[in-house]
Amino acid sequence: MTDHDRYPLPRTFEEFNEQRRASFVRVKDFKQAGGRLVGYLCSYTPLEVIDAAGASGVALCGTSDEVIPTAELTLPANLCPLIKSTFGFASSEKCPFTYFSDIIVGETTCDGKKKMYELLGELKPTHILHLPQGRDRVWERDAWYGEVRLLKERLEELYDIVITDDDLRAAARRRNRMRRAMCELYDLQTSAPPAMSGVELMSTMFAATFSFDVEEFTGKLEALAAKRRQEFEAGERPVPADAKRILVTGCPIGGVINKIGRTVERMGGVVVCVDDCSGERTQASLVDEDADDILRAIADRYLDINCSVMTPNAARMDNTLAMVEKYRVDGVIESVLTACHTFNVESTLMERAVEGAGIPYMKVETDYSAGDQGQIDTRVAAFIETL
Ligand code: SF4
Ligand code: SF4
């Protein structure tokens, strides 16, 4: 039996890739028809504010090495590939989302990204959210609330509109529904064997960031979850029963879905849980739709995201351990993008926490190039063999 027979490309893989391609084509028509488009990069971006402005938020996080040589004409080579790829797409005008965005919303998270935005600002209008470095100081929550308000005001000015509390509340309801749909899909992986491959799950979630219409995409997620659940109940088993259950944590997974996710699944594992900043730990957290101060409720929900740019960030490790239990994980693989200092340093704490719970852990440092694929294959295969 070949690897491909054992783990064929997931059924929706092409469909969601197709969706991404279609969005690329559609974006021009969308703009010509007067559509408002706001590019963003980070999970801390309060999307409800963008939605409430009647705009579509599209993720611009670079996930390909295609434009990295262009980026390295301006940026240092020893920088995270996500930052270089994002900048490369903007400077080479190869990403239609970047090109057609009315404004790009960035944030002061890691140093590389923060400084890259200054150069990006020479190419496109940008708005930078100042993210506090933690949440323990009393003023940090207020400062972030002020930042979310500033974004609202910037969009009101840009589009000459007024964003009301009702607009924000409606946006929070739509986004919460989408988050619940995502969590329903994640939940399918708790069964043994899981109801879908991790690559299918990851590429589906990735496609969400390219959808212009939150409600339309939520409908697709709900339909997919219902379909996979029914198929599972009818006895379909797309994942072999002996596949080792892997939780992938660390840097955003979008650029290494194939390199790490698919490798895990080629080597006898299955990704049951994605623990990056757009994974379950973030999607499970909802905005309090009924809060009196809806803008503050939105700000609070985003500040609570556990990313390694925060200090301290112990809740991330606690959350990972809870997911290890929930998904009956056999092993944890941490994916660290080259030169991502925050996740790389924090990996010591993650390793300690995971191994302390008696679960094997492995860190993979990589970028978007294909150069180390052979080495990753060998390491992942050896890791899974030991489980
Ligand atoms: S890993 Fe952290 S800094 Fe990077 S996109 Fe996610 S939340 Fe933002
Ligand atoms: S992966 Fe790390 S270095 Fe790269 S943009 Fe995110 S936080 Fe910054």
CSV table of C-alpha atoms and ligand atoms in Angstrom, one decimal:
chain,number,residue,atom,x,y,z
A,1,MET,CA,0.0,0.0,0.0
A,2,THR,CA,1.5,3.4,-0.9
A,3,ASP,CA,1.4,6.4,1.3
A,4,HIS,CA,-1.1,8.0,-1.1
A,5,ASP,CA,-3.4,5.0,-0.8
A,6,ARG,CA,-3.2,5.0,2.9
A,7,TYR,CA,-3.7,8.8,3.2
A,8,PRO,CA,-5.2,10.1,0.0
A,9,LEU,CA,-5.5,13.9,-0.3
A,10,PRO,CA,-8.5,14.9,1.8
A,11,ARG,CA,-11.8,15.1,0.0
A,12,THR,CA,-12.3,18.8,0.4
A,13,PHE,CA,-8.6,19.7,-0.1
A,14,GLU,CA,-9.1,20.7,-3.8
A,15,GLU,CA,-12.5,22.3,-3.1
A,16,PHE,CA,-11.1,24.6,-0.5
A,17,ASN,CA,-8.0,25.3,-2.5
A,18,GLU,CA,-10.4,26.1,-5.3
A,19,GLN,CA,-12.2,28.5,-3.0
A,20,ARG,CA,-8.9,30.3,-2.5
A,21,ARG,CA,-8.2,30.5,-6.2
A,22,ALA,CA,-11.8,31.7,-6.8
A,23,SER,CA,-11.5,34.4,-4.1
A,24,PHE,CA,-8.3,35.6,-5.9
A,25,VAL,CA,-10.3,35.9,-9.1
A,26,ARG,CA,-13.4,37.4,-7.4
A,27,VAL,CA,-11.6,40.1,-5.5
A,28,LYS,CA,-11.2,42.3,-8.5
A,29,ASP,CA,-14.9,42.2,-9.3
A,30,PHE,CA,-15.7,42.6,-5.6
A,31,LYS,CA,-13.7,45.9,-5.6
A,32,GLN,CA,-15.1,47.1,-8.9
A,33,ALA,CA,-18.6,46.6,-7.5
A,34,GLY,CA,-17.6,48.9,-4.6
A,35,GLY,CA,-16.8,46.3,-2.0
A,36,ARG,CA,-14.7,47.3,1.0
A,37,LEU,CA,-11.7,45.2,1.7
A,38,VAL,CA,-9.4,45.3,4.7
A,39,GLY,CA,-6.3,43.1,4.9
A,40,TYR,CA,-5.1,41.8,8.3
A,41,LEU,CA,-2.4,39.5,9.5
A,42,CYS,CA,-2.8,38.5,13.1
A,43,SER,CA,-5.3,36.6,15.2
A,44,TYR,CA,-5.4,39.6,17.5
A,45,THR,CA,-7.1,41.8,14.8
A,46,PRO,CA,-10.7,42.4,16.1
A,47,LEU,CA,-12.5,41.2,13.0
A,48,GLU,CA,-16.0,42.3,14.3
A,49,VAL,CA,-14.9,45.9,13.9
A,50,ILE,CA,-13.9,45.3,10.2
A,51,ASP,CA,-17.2,43.4,9.6
A,52,ALA,CA,-19.2,46.2,11.3
A,53,ALA,CA,-17.7,48.7,8.9
A,54,GLY,CA,-19.4,46.7,6.1
A,55,ALA,CA,-16.0,45.5,4.9
A,56,SER,CA,-14.6,42.0,4.2
A,57,GLY,CA,-11.5,41.1,6.2
A,58,VAL,CA,-9.0,39.0,4.4
A,59,ALA,CA,-5.9,37.4,5.9
A,60,LEU,CA,-2.7,38.5,4.3
A,61,CYS,CA,-0.3,36.2,6.2
A,62,GLY,CA,2.2,35.0,3.6
A,63,THR,CA,2.3,31.2,3.4
A,64,SER,CA,4.5,30.6,0.4
A,65,ASP,CA,8.2,30.9,-0.3
A,66,GLU,CA,7.6,32.1,-3.9
A,67,VAL,CA,8.1,35.7,-3.1
A,68,ILE,CA,10.7,35.4,-0.4
A,69,PRO,CA,13.6,36.3,-2.7
A,70,THR,CA,11.8,39.5,-3.6
A,71,ALA,CA,11.3,40.2,0.1
A,72,GLU,CA,15.0,39.6,0.9
A,73,LEU,CA,15.9,42.5,-1.4
A,74,THR,CA,14.5,44.7,1.4
A,75,LEU,CA,14.3,42.6,4.5
A,76,PRO,CA,17.1,40.6,6.3
A,77,ALA,CA,17.2,37.0,5.3
A,78,ASN,CA,17.3,35.7,8.9
A,79,LEU,CA,13.6,36.7,9.5
A,80,CYS,CA,10.5,34.6,10.0
A,81,PRO,CA,9.2,33.3,6.6
A,82,LEU,CA,5.7,34.5,7.4
A,83,ILE,CA,6.9,38.1,7.7
A,84,LYS,CA,9.1,37.8,4.6
A,85,SER,CA,6.4,36.2,2.5
A,86,THR,CA,3.8,38.7,3.6
A,87,PHE,CA,6.1,41.6,2.6
A,88,GLY,CA,7.1,39.9,-0.6
A,89,PHE,CA,3.5,39.5,-1.7
A,90,ALA,CA,3.0,43.2,-1.1
A,91,SER,CA,6.1,44.4,-2.8
A,92,SER,CA,5.8,42.1,-5.8
A,93,GLU,CA,2.1,42.9,-6.1
A,94,LYS,CA,1.5,39.2,-6.5
A,95,CYS,CA,-1.3,38.9,-3.9
A,96,PRO,CA,-4.5,40.3,-5.2
A,97,PHE,CA,-5.8,40.6,-1.6
A,98,THR,CA,-2.9,42.8,-0.6
A,99,TYR,CA,-3.1,44.7,-3.8
A,100,PHE,CA,-6.9,45.4,-3.5
A,101,SER,CA,-7.0,46.1,0.3
A,102,ASP,CA,-8.1,49.6,1.1
A,103,ILE,CA,-6.0,49.4,4.2
A,104,ILE,CA,-3.9,46.9,6.0
A,105,VAL,CA,-4.4,46.4,9.8
A,106,GLY,CA,-1.2,45.3,11.5
A,107,GLU,CA,-0.2,45.0,15.2
A,108,THR,CA,2.7,45.3,17.5
A,109,THR,CA,3.3,41.7,18.2
A,110,CYS,CA,6.8,40.3,17.4
A,111,ASP,CA,9.6,42.7,16.6
A,112,GLY,CA,10.1,41.5,13.0
A,113,LYS,CA,6.5,42.0,12.1
A,114,LYS,CA,6.2,45.3,13.9
A,115,LYS,CA,9.1,46.8,12.0
A,116,MET,CA,8.1,45.2,8.7
A,117,TYR,CA,4.8,47.2,8.9
A,118,GLU,CA,6.8,50.4,8.7
A,119,LEU,CA,8.1,49.3,5.3
A,120,LEU,CA,4.7,48.0,4.3
A,121,GLY,CA,3.3,51.4,5.1
A,122,GLU,CA,5.3,52.8,2.2
A,123,LEU,CA,3.4,50.6,-0.2
A,124,LYS,CA,-0.1,50.6,1.3
A,125,PRO,CA,-2.1,52.6,3.9
A,126,THR,CA,-1.6,50.7,7.2
A,127,HIS,CA,-3.2,51.0,10.6
A,128,ILE,CA,-1.1,49.6,13.5
A,129,LEU,CA,-2.8,48.3,16.6
A,130,HIS,CA,-0.6,48.6,19.7
A,131,LEU,CA,-1.0,45.3,21.4
A,132,PRO,CA,-0.1,45.2,25.1
A,133,GLN,CA,2.6,42.7,26.0
A,134,GLY,CA,0.5,41.1,28.7
A,135,ARG,CA,-2.9,41.2,30.5
A,136,ASP,CA,-1.9,41.3,34.1
A,137,ARG,CA,-1.5,45.1,34.5
A,138,VAL,CA,-4.8,46.9,35.1
A,139,TRP,CA,-4.1,49.4,32.4
A,140,GLU,CA,-3.3,46.8,29.7
A,141,ARG,CA,-7.0,45.9,29.2
A,142,ASP,CA,-8.0,49.6,29.0
A,143,ALA,CA,-5.1,50.4,26.6
A,144,TRP,CA,-6.2,47.6,24.3
A,145,TYR,CA,-9.8,48.7,24.5
A,146,GLY,CA,-8.5,52.2,23.4
A,147,GLU,CA,-6.7,50.6,20.5
A,148,VAL,CA,-9.8,48.7,19.3
A,149,ARG,CA,-11.8,52.0,19.5
A,150,LEU,CA,-9.0,53.7,17.4
A,151,LEU,CA,-9.4,51.1,14.7
A,152,LYS,CA,-13.2,51.6,14.7
A,153,GLU,CA,-12.6,55.4,14.3
A,154,ARG,CA,-10.0,54.9,11.5
A,155,LEU,CA,-12.5,52.8,9.5
A,156,GLU,CA,-15.3,55.2,10.1
A,157,GLU,CA,-13.1,58.0,8.7
A,158,LEU,CA,-11.8,55.9,5.8
A,159,TYR,CA,-15.3,54.9,4.7
A,160,ASP,CA,-17.1,58.0,5.9
A,161,ILE,CA,-19.5,55.9,8.0
A,162,VAL,CA,-20.7,55.5,11.6
A,163,ILE,CA,-20.2,52.1,13.2
A,164,THR,CA,-23.0,51.6,15.7
A,165,ASP,CA,-23.1,49.2,18.7
A,166,ASP,CA,-25.8,47.3,16.8
A,167,ASP,CA,-23.4,46.8,13.9
A,168,LEU,CA,-20.8,45.5,16.3
A,169,ARG,CA,-23.3,43.2,18.1
A,170,ALA,CA,-24.5,41.7,14.8
A,171,ALA,CA,-20.9,41.2,13.7
A,172,ALA,CA,-20.1,39.5,17.0
A,173,ARG,CA,-23.1,37.1,16.6
A,174,ARG,CA,-22.0,36.2,13.0
A,175,ARG,CA,-18.4,35.6,14.1
A,176,ASN,CA,-19.5,33.6,17.1
A,177,ARG,CA,-21.6,31.4,14.9
A,178,MET,CA,-18.6,30.8,12.7
A,179,ARG,CA,-16.4,30.0,15.7
A,180,ARG,CA,-19.0,27.5,16.9
A,181,ALA,CA,-19.0,25.8,13.5
A,182,MET,CA,-15.2,25.6,13.6
A,183,CYS,CA,-15.3,24.0,17.1
A,184,GLU,CA,-17.9,21.5,15.8
A,185,LEU,CA,-15.4,20.4,13.2
A,186,TYR,CA,-12.6,20.3,15.7
A,187,ASP,CA,-14.8,18.1,17.9
A,188,LEU,CA,-15.1,15.5,15.2
A,189,GLN,CA,-11.4,14.7,15.8
A,190,THR,CA,-12.1,13.6,19.4
A,191,SER,CA,-13.5,10.3,18.2
A,192,ALA,CA,-11.3,7.2,17.7
A,193,PRO,CA,-10.3,7.1,14.9
A,194,PRO,CA,-11.0,10.8,14.1
A,195,ALA,CA,-13.7,11.5,11.5
A,196,MET,CA,-11.4,13.4,9.2
A,197,SER,CA,-7.8,13.8,8.3
A,198,GLY,CA,-5.9,16.7,9.9
A,199,VAL,CA,-4.9,18.0,6.5
A,200,GLU,CA,-8.5,18.3,5.5
A,201,LEU,CA,-9.3,20.1,8.8
A,202,MET,CA,-6.3,22.5,8.4
A,203,SER,CA,-7.0,23.4,4.8
A,204,THR,CA,-10.6,24.0,5.6
A,205,MET,CA,-9.8,26.4,8.4
A,206,PHE,CA,-7.2,28.1,6.3
A,207,ALA,CA,-9.8,28.7,3.6
A,208,ALA,CA,-11.9,30.6,6.1
A,209,THR,CA,-9.4,33.4,6.2
A,210,PHE,CA,-10.0,34.0,2.4
A,211,SER,CA,-13.7,34.1,2.5
A,212,PHE,CA,-15.4,37.5,1.9
A,213,ASP,CA,-18.6,36.4,3.4
A,214,VAL,CA,-18.7,35.2,7.0
A,215,GLU,CA,-22.2,33.8,6.9
A,216,GLU,CA,-21.7,32.0,3.6
A,217,PHE,CA,-18.5,30.3,4.9
A,218,THR,CA,-20.1,29.5,8.2
A,219,GLY,CA,-22.8,27.6,6.3
A,220,LYS,CA,-20.2,25.6,4.5
A,221,LEU,CA,-18.5,24.7,7.7
A,222,GLU,CA,-21.8,23.7,9.3
A,223,ALA,CA,-22.6,21.5,6.3
A,224,LEU,CA,-19.2,19.9,6.3
A,225,ALA,CA,-19.4,19.1,10.0
A,226,ALA,CA,-22.8,17.6,9.6
A,227,LYS,CA,-21.7,15.5,6.5
A,228,ARG,CA,-18.6,14.2,8.2
A,229,ARG,CA,-20.5,13.3,11.3
A,230,GLN,CA,-23.2,11.4,9.4
A,231,GLU,CA,-20.5,9.6,7.4
A,232,PHE,CA,-18.7,8.6,10.6
A,233,GLU,CA,-22.0,7.4,12.1
A,234,ALA,CA,-22.6,5.4,9.0
A,235,GLY,CA,-19.3,3.6,9.5
A,236,GLU,CA,-16.9,5.5,7.2
A,237,ARG,CA,-13.4,5.6,8.6
A,238,PRO,CA,-11.2,7.9,6.6
A,239,VAL,CA,-8.3,7.6,9.1
A,240,PRO,CA,-6.8,4.2,10.0
A,241,ALA,CA,-7.6,3.1,13.5
A,242,ASP,CA,-3.9,2.6,14.3
A,243,ALA,CA,-2.9,6.2,13.3
A,244,LYS,CA,-1.0,7.9,16.1
A,245,ARG,CA,-2.9,10.9,17.4
A,246,ILE,CA,-0.8,14.1,17.1
A,247,LEU,CA,-1.4,17.6,18.4
A,248,VAL,CA,0.5,20.3,16.4
A,249,THR,CA,1.3,23.4,18.3
A,250,GLY,CA,3.5,26.5,17.7
A,251,CYS,CA,3.6,29.1,15.0
A,252,PRO,CA,0.8,29.7,12.5
A,253,ILE,CA,0.5,26.4,10.5
A,254,GLY,CA,-0.9,27.9,7.2
A,255,GLY,CA,2.5,27.8,5.4
A,256,VAL,CA,3.5,24.4,6.6
A,257,ILE,CA,0.2,22.4,6.3
A,258,ASN,CA,1.8,20.1,3.8
A,259,LYS,CA,5.3,20.1,5.2
A,260,ILE,CA,4.3,19.2,8.7
A,261,GLY,CA,0.6,18.2,8.7
A,262,ARG,CA,0.8,16.0,5.6
A,263,THR,CA,4.1,14.5,6.6
A,264,VAL,CA,2.6,13.4,9.9
A,265,GLU,CA,-0.2,11.8,8.0
A,266,ARG,CA,2.1,10.1,5.5
A,267,MET,CA,4.2,8.7,8.3
A,268,GLY,CA,1.4,6.9,10.2
A,269,GLY,CA,0.0,9.7,12.3
A,270,VAL,CA,-3.1,11.9,12.2
A,271,VAL,CA,-3.3,15.5,13.3
A,272,VAL,CA,-6.2,15.4,15.7
A,273,CYS,CA,-5.8,18.9,17.1
A,274,VAL,CA,-4.4,22.2,15.7
A,275,ASP,CA,-3.1,24.4,18.5
A,276,ASP,CA,-1.9,27.4,16.7
A,277,CYS,CA,-3.3,31.0,17.2
A,278,SER,CA,-6.2,30.4,14.8
A,279,GLY,CA,-6.8,26.9,16.1
A,280,GLU,CA,-9.2,25.6,18.7
A,281,ARG,CA,-7.8,27.4,21.7
A,282,THR,CA,-8.7,30.7,19.9
A,283,GLN,CA,-11.9,29.7,18.2
A,284,ALA,CA,-13.4,28.3,21.4
A,285,SER,CA,-13.3,31.8,22.9
A,286,LEU,CA,-16.5,33.8,22.0
A,287,VAL,CA,-17.4,37.4,22.3
A,288,ASP,CA,-20.0,38.1,25.0
A,289,GLU,CA,-22.7,39.2,22.5
A,290,ASP,CA,-25.0,40.6,25.2
A,291,ALA,CA,-22.5,42.7,27.0
A,292,ASP,CA,-23.6,46.3,27.7
A,293,ASP,CA,-20.3,47.6,26.2
A,294,ILE,CA,-20.0,45.4,23.1
A,295,LEU,CA,-16.8,47.1,21.9
A,296,ARG,CA,-15.1,46.2,25.3
A,297,ALA,CA,-16.4,42.7,25.0
A,298,ILE,CA,-14.8,42.4,21.6
A,299,ALA,CA,-11.5,43.9,22.9
A,300,ASP,CA,-11.5,41.5,25.9
A,301,ARG,CA,-12.1,38.4,23.8
A,302,TYR,CA,-9.1,39.2,21.5
A,303,LEU,CA,-6.7,40.2,24.3
A,304,ASP,CA,-7.2,36.7,25.9
A,305,ILE,CA,-5.7,34.9,22.9
A,306,ASN,CA,-2.7,33.0,24.1
A,307,CYS,CA,0.2,33.8,21.8
A,308,SER,CA,3.9,33.6,22.7
A,309,VAL,CA,4.2,37.4,22.1
A,310,MET,CA,2.4,37.8,25.5
A,311,THR,CA,4.3,37.6,28.8
A,312,PRO,CA,3.6,35.6,30.8
A,313,ASN,CA,1.8,33.1,28.6
A,314,ALA,CA,1.2,30.2,31.0
A,315,ALA,CA,-2.4,29.8,29.9
A,316,ARG,CA,-1.2,28.6,26.5
A,317,MET,CA,0.5,25.6,28.1
A,318,ASP,CA,-2.5,24.9,30.3
A,319,ASN,CA,-4.7,25.0,27.3
A,320,THR,CA,-2.5,22.6,25.3
A,321,LEU,CA,-2.5,20.1,28.2
A,322,ALA,CA,-6.3,20.3,28.3
A,323,MET,CA,-6.4,19.5,24.6
A,324,VAL,CA,-4.0,16.7,25.0
A,325,GLU,CA,-6.5,15.1,27.3
A,326,LYS,CA,-9.6,16.0,25.3
A,327,TYR,CA,-8.2,14.6,22.0
A,328,ARG,CA,-6.4,11.6,23.6
A,329,VAL,CA,-3.1,12.8,22.1
A,330,ASP,CA,-0.2,10.3,21.7
A,331,GLY,CA,2.4,12.9,20.9
A,332,VAL,CA,2.9,16.7,20.5
A,333,ILE,CA,4.8,18.3,17.6
A,334,GLU,CA,5.8,21.9,17.9
A,335,SER,CA,6.3,23.7,14.7
A,336,VAL,CA,8.5,26.8,15.0
A,337,LEU,CA,9.1,29.0,12.0
A,338,THR,CA,12.8,29.9,11.5
A,339,ALA,CA,13.7,33.0,13.5
A,340,CYS,CA,10.5,33.1,15.5
A,341,HIS,CA,12.1,33.9,18.8
A,342,THR,CA,9.0,34.1,20.9
A,343,PHE,CA,7.7,30.6,20.1
A,344,ASN,CA,11.3,29.2,20.0
A,345,VAL,CA,12.1,30.4,23.5
A,346,GLU,CA,8.6,29.4,24.8
A,347,SER,CA,9.1,25.9,23.4
A,348,THR,CA,11.2,25.1,26.5
A,349,LEU,CA,8.1,25.7,28.6
A,350,MET,CA,5.9,23.8,26.3
A,351,GLU,CA,8.3,20.8,26.2
A,352,ARG,CA,8.4,20.8,30.0
A,353,ALA,CA,4.6,21.0,30.3
A,354,VAL,CA,3.9,18.3,27.7
A,355,GLU,CA,6.6,15.9,28.9
A,356,GLY,CA,5.6,16.6,32.5
A,357,ALA,CA,2.2,15.2,31.5
A,358,GLY,CA,3.9,12.0,30.2
A,359,ILE,CA,3.4,12.8,26.5
A,360,PRO,CA,6.3,12.7,24.0
A,361,TYR,CA,7.2,16.0,22.5
A,362,MET,CA,9.2,17.0,19.4
A,363,LYS,CA,10.1,20.5,18.1
A,364,VAL,CA,10.6,21.1,14.4
A,365,GLU,CA,12.2,24.3,13.2
A,366,THR,CA,11.5,25.0,9.6
A,367,ASP,CA,10.6,27.6,7.0
A,368,TYR,CA,8.6,27.5,3.8
A,369,SER,CA,11.3,26.1,1.5
A,370,ALA,CA,11.4,22.4,0.4
A,371,GLY,CA,15.1,22.0,1.3
A,372,ASP,CA,14.6,20.3,4.7
A,373,GLN,CA,11.6,18.1,3.7
A,374,GLY,CA,13.7,14.9,3.7
A,375,GLN,CA,15.0,15.7,7.2
A,376,ILE,CA,11.5,16.4,8.4
A,377,ASP,CA,10.3,13.1,7.0
A,378,THR,CA,13.0,11.2,8.8
A,379,ARG,CA,12.4,13.0,12.1
A,380,VAL,CA,8.6,12.8,12.0
A,381,ALA,CA,8.7,9.1,11.0
A,382,ALA,CA,11.2,8.4,13.9
A,383,PHE,CA,9.0,10.3,16.4
A,384,ILE,CA,5.8,8.5,15.4
A,385,GLU,CA,7.6,5.2,15.5
A,386,THR,CA,8.4,5.8,19.2
A,387,LEU,CA,4.8,6.5,20.2
B,1,SF4,S1,1.3,33.6,16.2
B,1,SF4,FE1,0.8,35.4,17.5
B,1,SF4,S2,1.7,37.1,16.5
B,1,SF4,FE2,1.5,35.4,15.0
B,1,SF4,S3,-0.4,35.7,14.0
B,1,SF4,FE3,-0.8,34.3,15.7
B,1,SF4,S4,-1.4,35.7,17.4
B,1,SF4,FE4,-0.5,37.0,15.8
B,2,SF4,S1,5.6,33.2,13.5
B,2,SF4,FE1,6.7,34.3,15.2
B,2,SF4,S2,8.2,35.6,14.1
B,2,SF4,FE2,6.7,34.9,12.6
B,2,SF4,S3,5.2,36.6,12.6
B,2,SF4,FE3,4.4,35.1,14.1
B,2,SF4,S4,5.2,35.7,16.1
B,2,SF4,FE4,6.4,36.8,14.5
